[in-house]
Amino acid sequence: MSYDLVKFESIIYNIANKELKAIEYLGGVLGFVVGLVQLGIVLLGEFNVF
């Protein structure tokens, strides 16, 4: 019972595509959150809170 090489390659590409999209979206969300934190720090610094 062996897989066809083309079918196996297709399965691997589909899995990799899903995982890379998840990593890409996670990176976007984390970048947005870090940007908001930086904005908060800059705004607090302008009001001499620290």
mmCIF file of N, CA and C in Angstrom:
data_model
loop_
_atom_site.group_PDB
_atom_site.id
_atom_site.type_symbol
_atom_site.label_atom_id
_atom_site.label_comp_id
_atom_site.label_asym_id
_atom_site.label_seq_id
_atom_site.Cartn_x
_atom_site.Cartn_y
_atom_site.Cartn_z
ATOM 1 N N MET A 1 0.851 -1.183 0.000
ATOM 2 C CA MET A 1 0.000 0.000 0.000
ATOM 3 C C MET A 1 0.892 1.241 0.000
ATOM 4 N N SER A 2 1.107 1.813 -1.149
ATOM 5 C CA SER A 2 1.966 2.988 -1.226
ATOM 6 C C SER A 2 1.218 4.129 -1.908
ATOM 7 N N TYR A 3 1.548 5.335 -1.459
ATOM 8 C CA TYR A 3 0.924 6.520 -2.038
ATOM 9 C C TYR A 3 1.600 6.891 -3.346
ATOM 10 N N ASP A 4 0.822 7.455 -4.213
ATOM 11 C CA ASP A 4 1.366 8.043 -5.425
ATOM 12 C C ASP A 4 2.168 9.274 -5.010
ATOM 13 N N LEU A 5 3.331 9.470 -5.604
ATOM 14 C CA LEU A 5 4.209 10.567 -5.215
ATOM 15 C C LEU A 5 3.536 11.924 -5.407
ATOM 16 N N VAL A 6 2.767 12.086 -6.458
ATOM 17 C CA VAL A 6 2.077 13.355 -6.717
ATOM 18 C C VAL A 6 1.021 13.609 -5.646
ATOM 19 N N LYS A 7 0.291 12.564 -5.263
ATOM 20 C CA LYS A 7 -0.726 12.722 -4.229
ATOM 21 C C LYS A 7 -0.075 13.055 -2.887
ATOM 22 N N PHE A 8 1.028 12.383 -2.575
ATOM 23 C CA PHE A 8 1.748 12.650 -1.330
ATOM 24 C C PHE A 8 2.249 14.091 -1.297
ATOM 25 N N GLU A 9 2.801 14.555 -2.419
ATOM 26 C CA GLU A 9 3.284 15.927 -2.512
ATOM 27 C C GLU A 9 2.134 16.916 -2.324
ATOM 28 N N SER A 10 0.991 16.620 -2.905
ATOM 29 C CA SER A 10 -0.180 17.477 -2.776
ATOM 30 C C SER A 10 -0.638 17.567 -1.320
ATOM 31 N N ILE A 11 -0.634 16.441 -0.627
ATOM 32 C CA ILE A 11 -1.028 16.429 0.786
ATOM 33 C C ILE A 11 -0.073 17.289 1.607
ATOM 34 N N ILE A 12 1.230 17.135 1.371
ATOM 35 C CA ILE A 12 2.236 17.907 2.109
ATOM 36 C C ILE A 12 2.065 19.402 1.838
ATOM 37 N N TYR A 13 1.862 19.775 0.570
ATOM 38 C CA TYR A 13 1.676 21.189 0.238
ATOM 39 C C TYR A 13 0.424 21.766 0.893
ATOM 40 N N ASN A 14 -0.649 21.006 0.926
ATOM 41 C CA ASN A 14 -1.883 21.486 1.550
ATOM 42 C C ASN A 14 -1.697 21.712 3.044
ATOM 43 N N ILE A 15 -1.044 20.778 3.717
ATOM 44 C CA ILE A 15 -0.805 20.925 5.156
ATOM 45 C C ILE A 15 0.111 22.114 5.417
ATOM 46 N N ALA A 16 1.193 22.231 4.643
ATOM 47 C CA ALA A 16 2.134 23.335 4.826
ATOM 48 C C ALA A 16 1.450 24.673 4.569
ATOM 49 N N ASN A 17 0.583 24.731 3.571
ATOM 50 C CA ASN A 17 -0.119 25.973 3.251
ATOM 51 C C ASN A 17 -1.004 26.413 4.412
ATOM 52 N N LYS A 18 -1.734 25.462 5.008
ATOM 53 C CA LYS A 18 -2.591 25.793 6.150
ATOM 54 C C LYS A 18 -1.766 26.293 7.328
ATOM 55 N N GLU A 19 -0.672 25.590 7.623
ATOM 56 C CA GLU A 19 0.153 25.961 8.769
ATOM 57 C C GLU A 19 0.819 27.318 8.560
ATOM 58 N N LEU A 20 1.306 27.576 7.358
ATOM 59 C CA LEU A 20 1.958 28.857 7.095
ATOM 60 C C LEU A 20 0.968 30.015 7.156
ATOM 61 N N LYS A 21 -0.263 29.783 6.716
ATOM 62 C CA LYS A 21 -1.280 30.836 6.834
ATOM 63 C C LYS A 21 -1.578 31.123 8.299
ATOM 64 N N ALA A 22 -1.643 30.083 9.117
ATOM 65 C CA ALA A 22 -1.893 30.273 10.544
ATOM 66 C C ALA A 22 -0.757 31.068 11.174
ATOM 67 N N ILE A 23 0.478 30.755 10.811
ATOM 68 C CA ILE A 23 1.633 31.486 11.339
ATOM 69 C C ILE A 23 1.588 32.939 10.882
ATOM 70 N N GLU A 24 1.202 33.151 9.632
ATOM 71 C CA GLU A 24 1.122 34.512 9.092
ATOM 72 C C GLU A 24 0.075 35.341 9.839
ATOM 73 N N TYR A 25 -1.102 34.762 10.064
ATOM 74 C CA TYR A 25 -2.149 35.481 10.791
ATOM 75 C C TYR A 25 -1.740 35.743 12.235
ATOM 76 N N LEU A 26 -1.111 34.770 12.872
ATOM 77 C CA LEU A 26 -0.652 34.952 14.248
ATOM 78 C C LEU A 26 0.379 36.072 14.319
ATOM 79 N N GLY A 27 1.272 36.124 13.342
ATOM 80 C CA GLY A 27 2.259 37.204 13.286
ATOM 81 C C GLY A 27 1.594 38.561 13.136
ATOM 82 N N GLY A 28 0.556 38.635 12.335
ATOM 83 C CA GLY A 28 -0.166 39.899 12.167
ATOM 84 C C GLY A 28 -0.842 40.344 13.447
ATOM 85 N N VAL A 29 -1.469 39.407 14.140
ATOM 86 C CA VAL A 29 -2.145 39.731 15.403
ATOM 87 C C VAL A 29 -1.131 40.159 16.453
ATOM 88 N N LEU A 30 -0.033 39.413 16.569
ATOM 89 C CA LEU A 30 0.991 39.773 17.554
ATOM 90 C C LEU A 30 1.615 41.127 17.230
ATOM 91 N N GLY A 31 1.856 41.393 15.953
ATOM 92 C CA GLY A 31 2.404 42.689 15.555
ATOM 93 C C GLY A 31 1.462 43.829 15.903
ATOM 94 N N PHE A 32 0.173 43.614 15.710
ATOM 95 C CA PHE A 32 -0.824 44.630 16.049
ATOM 96 C C PHE A 32 -0.831 44.899 17.552
ATOM 97 N N VAL A 33 -0.790 43.837 18.349
ATOM 98 C CA VAL A 33 -0.807 43.990 19.808
ATOM 99 C C VAL A 33 0.455 44.706 20.281
ATOM 100 N N VAL A 34 1.610 44.323 19.749
ATOM 101 C CA VAL A 34 2.860 44.983 20.137
ATOM 102 C C VAL A 34 2.816 46.454 19.736
ATOM 103 N N GLY A 35 2.255 46.755 18.573
ATOM 104 C CA GLY A 35 2.123 48.145 18.145
ATOM 105 C C GLY A 35 1.237 48.950 19.079
ATOM 106 N N LEU A 36 0.149 48.352 19.546
ATOM 107 C CA LEU A 36 -0.718 49.048 20.504
ATOM 108 C C LEU A 36 -0.002 49.299 21.827
ATOM 109 N N VAL A 37 0.771 48.318 22.280
ATOM 110 C CA VAL A 37 1.525 48.494 23.525
ATOM 111 C C VAL A 37 2.544 49.616 23.360
ATOM 112 N N GLN A 38 3.242 49.638 22.235
ATOM 113 C CA GLN A 38 4.208 50.709 21.985
ATOM 114 C C GLN A 38 3.522 52.070 21.934
ATOM 115 N N LEU A 39 2.374 52.141 21.302
ATOM 116 C CA LEU A 39 1.626 53.392 21.245
ATOM 117 C C LEU A 39 1.248 53.846 22.648
ATOM 118 N N GLY A 40 0.793 52.909 23.467
ATOM 119 C CA GLY A 40 0.444 53.242 24.848
ATOM 120 C C GLY A 40 1.634 53.767 25.622
ATOM 121 N N ILE A 41 2.793 53.146 25.443
ATOM 122 C CA ILE A 41 4.003 53.597 26.146
ATOM 123 C C ILE A 41 4.392 54.996 25.689
ATOM 124 N N VAL A 42 4.316 55.248 24.384
ATOM 125 C CA VAL A 42 4.666 56.576 23.865
ATOM 126 C C VAL A 42 3.697 57.624 24.402
ATOM 127 N N LEU A 43 2.413 57.320 24.391
ATOM 128 C CA LEU A 43 1.429 58.294 24.874
ATOM 129 C C LEU A 43 1.587 58.545 26.369
ATOM 130 N N LEU A 44 1.852 57.499 27.136
ATOM 131 C CA LEU A 44 2.070 57.690 28.573
ATOM 132 C C LEU A 44 3.347 58.479 28.828
ATOM 133 N N GLY A 45 4.358 58.278 28.008
ATOM 134 C CA GLY A 45 5.611 59.012 28.154
ATOM 135 C C GLY A 45 5.439 60.490 27.862
ATOM 136 N N GLU A 46 4.547 60.834 26.957
ATOM 137 C CA GLU A 46 4.334 62.244 26.636
ATOM 138 C C GLU A 46 3.631 62.980 27.767
ATOM 139 N N PHE A 47 2.878 62.253 28.577
ATOM 140 C CA PHE A 47 2.203 62.877 29.706
ATOM 141 C C PHE A 47 3.035 62.791 30.979
ATOM 142 N N ASN A 48 4.301 62.386 30.858
ATOM 143 C CA ASN A 48 5.241 62.284 31.980
ATOM 144 C C ASN A 48 4.681 61.461 33.128
ATOM 145 N N VAL A 49 4.082 60.344 32.814
ATOM 146 C CA VAL A 49 3.544 59.461 33.843
ATOM 147 C C VAL A 49 4.672 58.700 34.510
ATOM 148 N N PHE A 50 5.727 58.377 33.767
ATOM 149 C CA PHE A 50 6.830 57.591 34.333
ATOM 150 C C PHE A 50 7.761 58.469 35.124
#
